[in-house]
PDB file of C-alpha atoms and ligand atoms in Angstrom:
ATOM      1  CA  UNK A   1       0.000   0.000   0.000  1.00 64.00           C
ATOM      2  CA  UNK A   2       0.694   3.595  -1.259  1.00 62.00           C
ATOM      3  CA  UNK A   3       0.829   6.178   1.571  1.00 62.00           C
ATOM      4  CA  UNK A   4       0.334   9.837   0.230  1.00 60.00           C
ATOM      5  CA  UNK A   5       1.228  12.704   2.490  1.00 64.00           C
ATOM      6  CA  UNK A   6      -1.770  14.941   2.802  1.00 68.00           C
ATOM      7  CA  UNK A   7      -0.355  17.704   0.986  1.00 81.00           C
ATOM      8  CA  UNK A   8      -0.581  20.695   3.291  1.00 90.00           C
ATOM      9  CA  UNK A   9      -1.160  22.904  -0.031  1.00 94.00           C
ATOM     10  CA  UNK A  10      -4.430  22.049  -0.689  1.00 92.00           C
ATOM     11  CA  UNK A  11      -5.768  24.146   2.234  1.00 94.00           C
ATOM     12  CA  UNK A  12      -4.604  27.196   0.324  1.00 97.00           C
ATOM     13  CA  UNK A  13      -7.022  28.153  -2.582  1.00 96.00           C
ATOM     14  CA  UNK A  14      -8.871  31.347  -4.707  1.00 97.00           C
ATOM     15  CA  UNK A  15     -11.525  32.947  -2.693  1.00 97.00           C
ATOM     16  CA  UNK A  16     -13.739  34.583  -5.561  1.00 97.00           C
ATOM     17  CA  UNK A  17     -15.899  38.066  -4.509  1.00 98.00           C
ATOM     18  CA  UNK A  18     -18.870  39.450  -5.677  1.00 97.00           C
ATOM     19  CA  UNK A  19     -18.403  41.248  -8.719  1.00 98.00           C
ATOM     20  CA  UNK A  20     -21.115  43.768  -9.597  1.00 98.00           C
ATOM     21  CA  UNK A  21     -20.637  45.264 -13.212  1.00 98.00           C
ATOM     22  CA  UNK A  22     -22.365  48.124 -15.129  1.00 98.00           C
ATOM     23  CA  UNK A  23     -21.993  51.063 -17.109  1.00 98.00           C
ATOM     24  CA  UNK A  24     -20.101  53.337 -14.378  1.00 98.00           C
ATOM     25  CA  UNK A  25     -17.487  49.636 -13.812  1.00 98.00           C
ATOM     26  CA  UNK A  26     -16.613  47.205 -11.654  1.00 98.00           C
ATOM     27  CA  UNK A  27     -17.528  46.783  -7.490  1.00 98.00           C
ATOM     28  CA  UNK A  28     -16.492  44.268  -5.572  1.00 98.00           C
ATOM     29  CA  UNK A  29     -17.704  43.431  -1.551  1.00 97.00           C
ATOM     30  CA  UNK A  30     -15.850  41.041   0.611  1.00 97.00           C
ATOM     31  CA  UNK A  31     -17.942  39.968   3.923  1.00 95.00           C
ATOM     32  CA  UNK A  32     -16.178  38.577   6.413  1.00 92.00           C
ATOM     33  CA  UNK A  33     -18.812  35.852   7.374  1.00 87.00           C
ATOM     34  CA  UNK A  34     -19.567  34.334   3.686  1.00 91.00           C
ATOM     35  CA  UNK A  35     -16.202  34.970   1.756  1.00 92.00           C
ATOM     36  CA  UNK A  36     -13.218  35.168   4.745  1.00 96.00           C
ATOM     37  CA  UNK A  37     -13.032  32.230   7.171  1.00 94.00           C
ATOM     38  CA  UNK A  38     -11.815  34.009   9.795  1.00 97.00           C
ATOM     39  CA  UNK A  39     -12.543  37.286  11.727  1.00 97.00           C
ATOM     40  CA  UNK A  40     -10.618  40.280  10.318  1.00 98.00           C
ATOM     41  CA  UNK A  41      -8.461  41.474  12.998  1.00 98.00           C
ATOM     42  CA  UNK A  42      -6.431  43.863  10.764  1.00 98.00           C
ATOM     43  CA  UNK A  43      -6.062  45.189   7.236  1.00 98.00           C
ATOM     44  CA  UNK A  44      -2.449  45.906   5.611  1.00 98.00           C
ATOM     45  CA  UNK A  45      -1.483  46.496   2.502  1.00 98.00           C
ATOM     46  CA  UNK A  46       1.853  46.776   0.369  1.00 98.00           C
ATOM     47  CA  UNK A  47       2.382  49.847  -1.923  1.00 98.00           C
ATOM     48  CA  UNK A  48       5.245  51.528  -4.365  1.00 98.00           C
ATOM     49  CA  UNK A  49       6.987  48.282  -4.319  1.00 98.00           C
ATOM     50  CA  UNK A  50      10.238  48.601  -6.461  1.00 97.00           C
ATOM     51  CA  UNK A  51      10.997  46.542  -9.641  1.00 94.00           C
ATOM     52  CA  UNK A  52      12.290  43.765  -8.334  1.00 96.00           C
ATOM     53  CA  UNK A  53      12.036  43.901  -4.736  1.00 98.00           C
ATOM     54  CA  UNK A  54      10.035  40.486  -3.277  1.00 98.00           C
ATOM     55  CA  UNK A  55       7.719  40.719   0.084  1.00 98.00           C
ATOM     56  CA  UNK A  56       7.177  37.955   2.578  1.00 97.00           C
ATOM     57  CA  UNK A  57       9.559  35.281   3.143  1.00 98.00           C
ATOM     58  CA  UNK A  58       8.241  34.062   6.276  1.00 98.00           C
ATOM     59  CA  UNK A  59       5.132  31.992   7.680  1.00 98.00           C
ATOM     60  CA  UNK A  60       2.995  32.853  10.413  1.00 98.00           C
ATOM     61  CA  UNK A  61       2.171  29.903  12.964  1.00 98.00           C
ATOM     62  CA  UNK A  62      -1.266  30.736  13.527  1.00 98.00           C
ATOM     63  CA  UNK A  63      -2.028  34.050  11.519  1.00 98.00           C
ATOM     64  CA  UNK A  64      -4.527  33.111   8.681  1.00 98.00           C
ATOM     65  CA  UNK A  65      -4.441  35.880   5.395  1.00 98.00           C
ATOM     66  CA  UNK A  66      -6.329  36.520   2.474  1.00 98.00           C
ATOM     67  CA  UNK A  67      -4.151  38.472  -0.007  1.00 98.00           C
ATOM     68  CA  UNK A  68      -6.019  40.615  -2.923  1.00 98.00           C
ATOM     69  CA  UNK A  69      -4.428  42.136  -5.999  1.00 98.00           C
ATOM     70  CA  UNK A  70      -6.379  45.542  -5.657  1.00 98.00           C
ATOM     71  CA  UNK A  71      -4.384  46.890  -8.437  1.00 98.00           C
ATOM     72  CA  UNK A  72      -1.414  45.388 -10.432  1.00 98.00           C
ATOM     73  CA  UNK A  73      -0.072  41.809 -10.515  1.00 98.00           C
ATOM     74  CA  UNK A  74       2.025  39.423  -8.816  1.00 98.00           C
ATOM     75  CA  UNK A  75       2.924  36.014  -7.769  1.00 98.00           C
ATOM     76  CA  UNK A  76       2.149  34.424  -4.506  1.00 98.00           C
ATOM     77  CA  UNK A  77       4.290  31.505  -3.793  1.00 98.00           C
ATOM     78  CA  UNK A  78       3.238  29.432  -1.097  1.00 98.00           C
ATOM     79  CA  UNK A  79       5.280  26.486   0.933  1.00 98.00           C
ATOM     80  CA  UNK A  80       4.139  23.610   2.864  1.00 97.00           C
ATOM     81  CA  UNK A  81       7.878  22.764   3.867  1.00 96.00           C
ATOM     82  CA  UNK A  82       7.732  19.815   1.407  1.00 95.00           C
ATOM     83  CA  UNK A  83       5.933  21.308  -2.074  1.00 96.00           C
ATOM     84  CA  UNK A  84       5.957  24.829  -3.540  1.00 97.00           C
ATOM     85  CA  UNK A  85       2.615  26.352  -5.434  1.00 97.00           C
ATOM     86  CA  UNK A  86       2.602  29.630  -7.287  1.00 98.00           C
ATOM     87  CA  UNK A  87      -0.581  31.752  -7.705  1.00 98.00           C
ATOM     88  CA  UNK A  88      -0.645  34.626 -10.046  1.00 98.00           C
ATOM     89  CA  UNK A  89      -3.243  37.329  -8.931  1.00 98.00           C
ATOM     90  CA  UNK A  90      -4.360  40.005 -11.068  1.00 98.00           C
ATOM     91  CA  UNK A  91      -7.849  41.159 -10.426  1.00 98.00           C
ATOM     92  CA  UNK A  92      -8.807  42.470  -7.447  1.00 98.00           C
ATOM     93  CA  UNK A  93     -12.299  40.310  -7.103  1.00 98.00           C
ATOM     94  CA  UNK A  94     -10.362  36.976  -5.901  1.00 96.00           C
ATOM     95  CA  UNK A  95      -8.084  36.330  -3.213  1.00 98.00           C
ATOM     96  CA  UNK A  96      -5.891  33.777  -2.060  1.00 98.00           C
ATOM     97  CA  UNK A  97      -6.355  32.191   1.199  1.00 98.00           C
ATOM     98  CA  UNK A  98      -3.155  30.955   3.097  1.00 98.00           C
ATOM     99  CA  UNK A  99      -3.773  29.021   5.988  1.00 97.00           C
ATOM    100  CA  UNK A 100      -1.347  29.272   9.250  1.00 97.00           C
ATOM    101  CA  UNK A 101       1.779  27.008   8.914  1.00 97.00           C
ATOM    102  CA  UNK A 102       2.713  28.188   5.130  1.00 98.00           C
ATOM    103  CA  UNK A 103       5.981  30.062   4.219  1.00 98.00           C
ATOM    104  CA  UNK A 104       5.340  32.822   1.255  1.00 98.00           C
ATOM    105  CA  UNK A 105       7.072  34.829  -0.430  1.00 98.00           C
ATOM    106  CA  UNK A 106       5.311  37.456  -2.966  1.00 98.00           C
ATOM    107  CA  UNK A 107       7.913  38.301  -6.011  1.00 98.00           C
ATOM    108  CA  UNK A 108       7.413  40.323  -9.739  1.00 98.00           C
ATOM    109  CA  UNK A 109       4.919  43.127  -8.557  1.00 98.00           C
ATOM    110  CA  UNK A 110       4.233  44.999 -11.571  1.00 98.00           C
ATOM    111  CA  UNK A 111       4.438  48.694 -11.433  1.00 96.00           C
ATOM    112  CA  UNK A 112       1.643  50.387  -9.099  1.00 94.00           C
ATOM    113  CA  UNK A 113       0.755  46.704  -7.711  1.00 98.00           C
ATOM    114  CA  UNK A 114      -1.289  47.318  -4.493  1.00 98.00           C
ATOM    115  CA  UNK A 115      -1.171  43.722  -2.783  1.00 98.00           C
ATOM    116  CA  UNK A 116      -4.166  44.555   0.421  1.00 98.00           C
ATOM    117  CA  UNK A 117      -4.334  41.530   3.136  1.00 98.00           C
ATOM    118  CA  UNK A 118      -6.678  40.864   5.875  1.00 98.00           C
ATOM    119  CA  UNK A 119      -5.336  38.862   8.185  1.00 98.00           C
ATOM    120  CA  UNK A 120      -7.134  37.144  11.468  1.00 98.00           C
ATOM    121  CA  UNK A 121      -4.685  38.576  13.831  1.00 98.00           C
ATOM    122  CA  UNK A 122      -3.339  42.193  14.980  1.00 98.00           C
ATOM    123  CA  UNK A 123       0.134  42.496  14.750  1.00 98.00           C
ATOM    124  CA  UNK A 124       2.683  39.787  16.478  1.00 98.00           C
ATOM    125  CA  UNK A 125       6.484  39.290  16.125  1.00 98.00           C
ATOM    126  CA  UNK A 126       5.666  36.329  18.298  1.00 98.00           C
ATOM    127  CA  UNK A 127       3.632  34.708  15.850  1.00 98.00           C
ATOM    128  CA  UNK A 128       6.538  34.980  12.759  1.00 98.00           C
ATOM    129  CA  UNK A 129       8.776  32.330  11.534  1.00 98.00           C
ATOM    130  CA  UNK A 130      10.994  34.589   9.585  1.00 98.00           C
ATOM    131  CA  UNK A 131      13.760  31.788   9.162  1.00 98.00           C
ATOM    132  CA  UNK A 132      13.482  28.902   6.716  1.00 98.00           C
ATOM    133  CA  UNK A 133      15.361  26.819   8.676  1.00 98.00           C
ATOM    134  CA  UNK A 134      13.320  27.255  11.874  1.00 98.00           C
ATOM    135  CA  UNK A 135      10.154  26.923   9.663  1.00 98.00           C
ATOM    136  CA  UNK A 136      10.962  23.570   8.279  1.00 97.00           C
ATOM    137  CA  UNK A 137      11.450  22.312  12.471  1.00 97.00           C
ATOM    138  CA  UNK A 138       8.464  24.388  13.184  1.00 97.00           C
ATOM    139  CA  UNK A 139       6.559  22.021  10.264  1.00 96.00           C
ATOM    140  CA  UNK A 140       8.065  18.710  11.594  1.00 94.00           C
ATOM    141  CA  UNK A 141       7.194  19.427  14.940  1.00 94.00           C
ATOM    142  CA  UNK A 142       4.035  21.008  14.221  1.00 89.00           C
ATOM    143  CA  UNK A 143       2.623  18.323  11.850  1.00 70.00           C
ATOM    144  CA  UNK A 144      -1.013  18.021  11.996  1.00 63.00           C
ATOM    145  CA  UNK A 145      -1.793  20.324  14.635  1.00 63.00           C
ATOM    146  CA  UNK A 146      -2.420  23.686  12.447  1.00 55.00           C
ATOM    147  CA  UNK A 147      -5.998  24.994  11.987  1.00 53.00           C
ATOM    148  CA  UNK A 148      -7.919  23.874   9.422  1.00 52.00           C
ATOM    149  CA  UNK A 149     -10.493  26.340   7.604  1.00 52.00           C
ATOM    150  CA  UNK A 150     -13.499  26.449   8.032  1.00 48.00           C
ATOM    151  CA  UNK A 151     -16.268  25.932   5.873  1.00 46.00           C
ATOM    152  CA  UNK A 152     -17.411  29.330   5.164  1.00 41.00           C
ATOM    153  CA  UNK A 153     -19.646  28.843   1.939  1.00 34.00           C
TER     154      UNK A 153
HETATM  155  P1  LIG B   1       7.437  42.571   6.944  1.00 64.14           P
HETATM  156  O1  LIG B   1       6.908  41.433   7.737  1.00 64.14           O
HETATM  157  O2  LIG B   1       8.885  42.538   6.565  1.00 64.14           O
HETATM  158  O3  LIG B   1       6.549  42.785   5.652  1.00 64.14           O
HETATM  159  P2  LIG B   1       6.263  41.742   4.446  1.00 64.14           P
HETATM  160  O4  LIG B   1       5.490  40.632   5.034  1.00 64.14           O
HETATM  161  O5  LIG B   1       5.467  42.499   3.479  1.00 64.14           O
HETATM  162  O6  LIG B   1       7.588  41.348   3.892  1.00 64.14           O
HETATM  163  O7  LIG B   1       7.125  43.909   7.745  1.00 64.14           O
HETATM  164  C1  LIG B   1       7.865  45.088   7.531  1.00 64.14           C
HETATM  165  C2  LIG B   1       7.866  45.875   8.824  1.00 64.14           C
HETATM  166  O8  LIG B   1       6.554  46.344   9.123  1.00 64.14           O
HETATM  167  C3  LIG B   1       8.345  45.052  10.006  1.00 64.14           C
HETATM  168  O9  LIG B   1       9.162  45.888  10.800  1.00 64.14           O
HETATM  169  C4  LIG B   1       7.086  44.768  10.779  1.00 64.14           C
HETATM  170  C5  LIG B   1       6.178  45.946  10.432  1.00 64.14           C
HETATM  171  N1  LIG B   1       4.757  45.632  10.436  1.00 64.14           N
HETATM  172  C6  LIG B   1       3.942  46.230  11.397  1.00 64.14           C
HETATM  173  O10 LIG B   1       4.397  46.987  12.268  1.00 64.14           O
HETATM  174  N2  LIG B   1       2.603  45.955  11.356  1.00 64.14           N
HETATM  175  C7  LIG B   1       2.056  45.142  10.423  1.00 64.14           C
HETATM  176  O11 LIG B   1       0.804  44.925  10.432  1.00 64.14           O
HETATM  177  C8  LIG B   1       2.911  44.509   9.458  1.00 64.14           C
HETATM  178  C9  LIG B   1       2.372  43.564   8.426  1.00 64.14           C
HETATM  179  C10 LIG B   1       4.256  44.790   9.512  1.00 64.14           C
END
């Protein structure tokens, strides 16, 4: 018999907003309760990000995060310690969720990219594993015990 890992990944996914279109453009809504599975503790955003300059490089061990593309493009790419995924966003109605437990690193903003995230916790220094090496103990010793999502649908 075959074992396969769950892959850790899979808990990381496109959340898609409302998207309400007519003659005067685009609005999109996000509510927490149907399209975030978390309460949003706090709101940040990234801004007049240089060519070339990358964001993130770390994981959070219990901070959840949707990130939006409110303007501009770039790549998410996310790491379970054992796979890497990259997601491209470039409209601002969808998000990516990332789940606690998940390195990322956000690379090849395009000029006035505006990446906003809501995230389920305020601000913690505590809660940061800014070290890849640390992360990948973190994941052996964490293995199985991170939150799940909810089902928010
Ligand atoms: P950093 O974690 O390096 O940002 P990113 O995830 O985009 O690479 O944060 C940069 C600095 O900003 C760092 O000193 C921590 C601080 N900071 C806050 O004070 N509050 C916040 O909500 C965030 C996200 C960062």
């Amino acid at each position: 018999m075959v074992l396969v890992k769950p892959d850790r990944l899979d808990g990381c996914h496109i959340v898609n907003f409302p998207k309400v279109s007519d003659y005067r453009g685009n609005l999109s809504f996000i509510e927490e309760s149907r399209q975030i599975p978390f309460a949003i503790k706090r709101v940040y955003y990234l801004y007049d990000v240089p060519s070339g300059a990358n964001r993130g490089g770390h994981a959070h061990k219990e901070l959840e995060q949707v990130v939006i593309a409110l303007s501009g493009s770039f790549d998410v790419i996310l790491d379970d310690g054992e796979r890497r995924r990259t997601f491209f966003l470039n409209r601002p109605h969808y998000g990516l969720y990332i789940p606690s437990g998940i390195w990322r690193e956000l690379e090849n903003f395009s000029s006035n990219s505006v990446a906003l995230s809501l995230v389920s916790q305020a601000y913690d220094e505590l809660d940061y594993l800014r070290d890849y090496v640390e992360f990948k103990r973190w994941v052996t010793n964490n293995a199985g015990t991170e939150q799940r999502p909810r089902d928010y649908r």
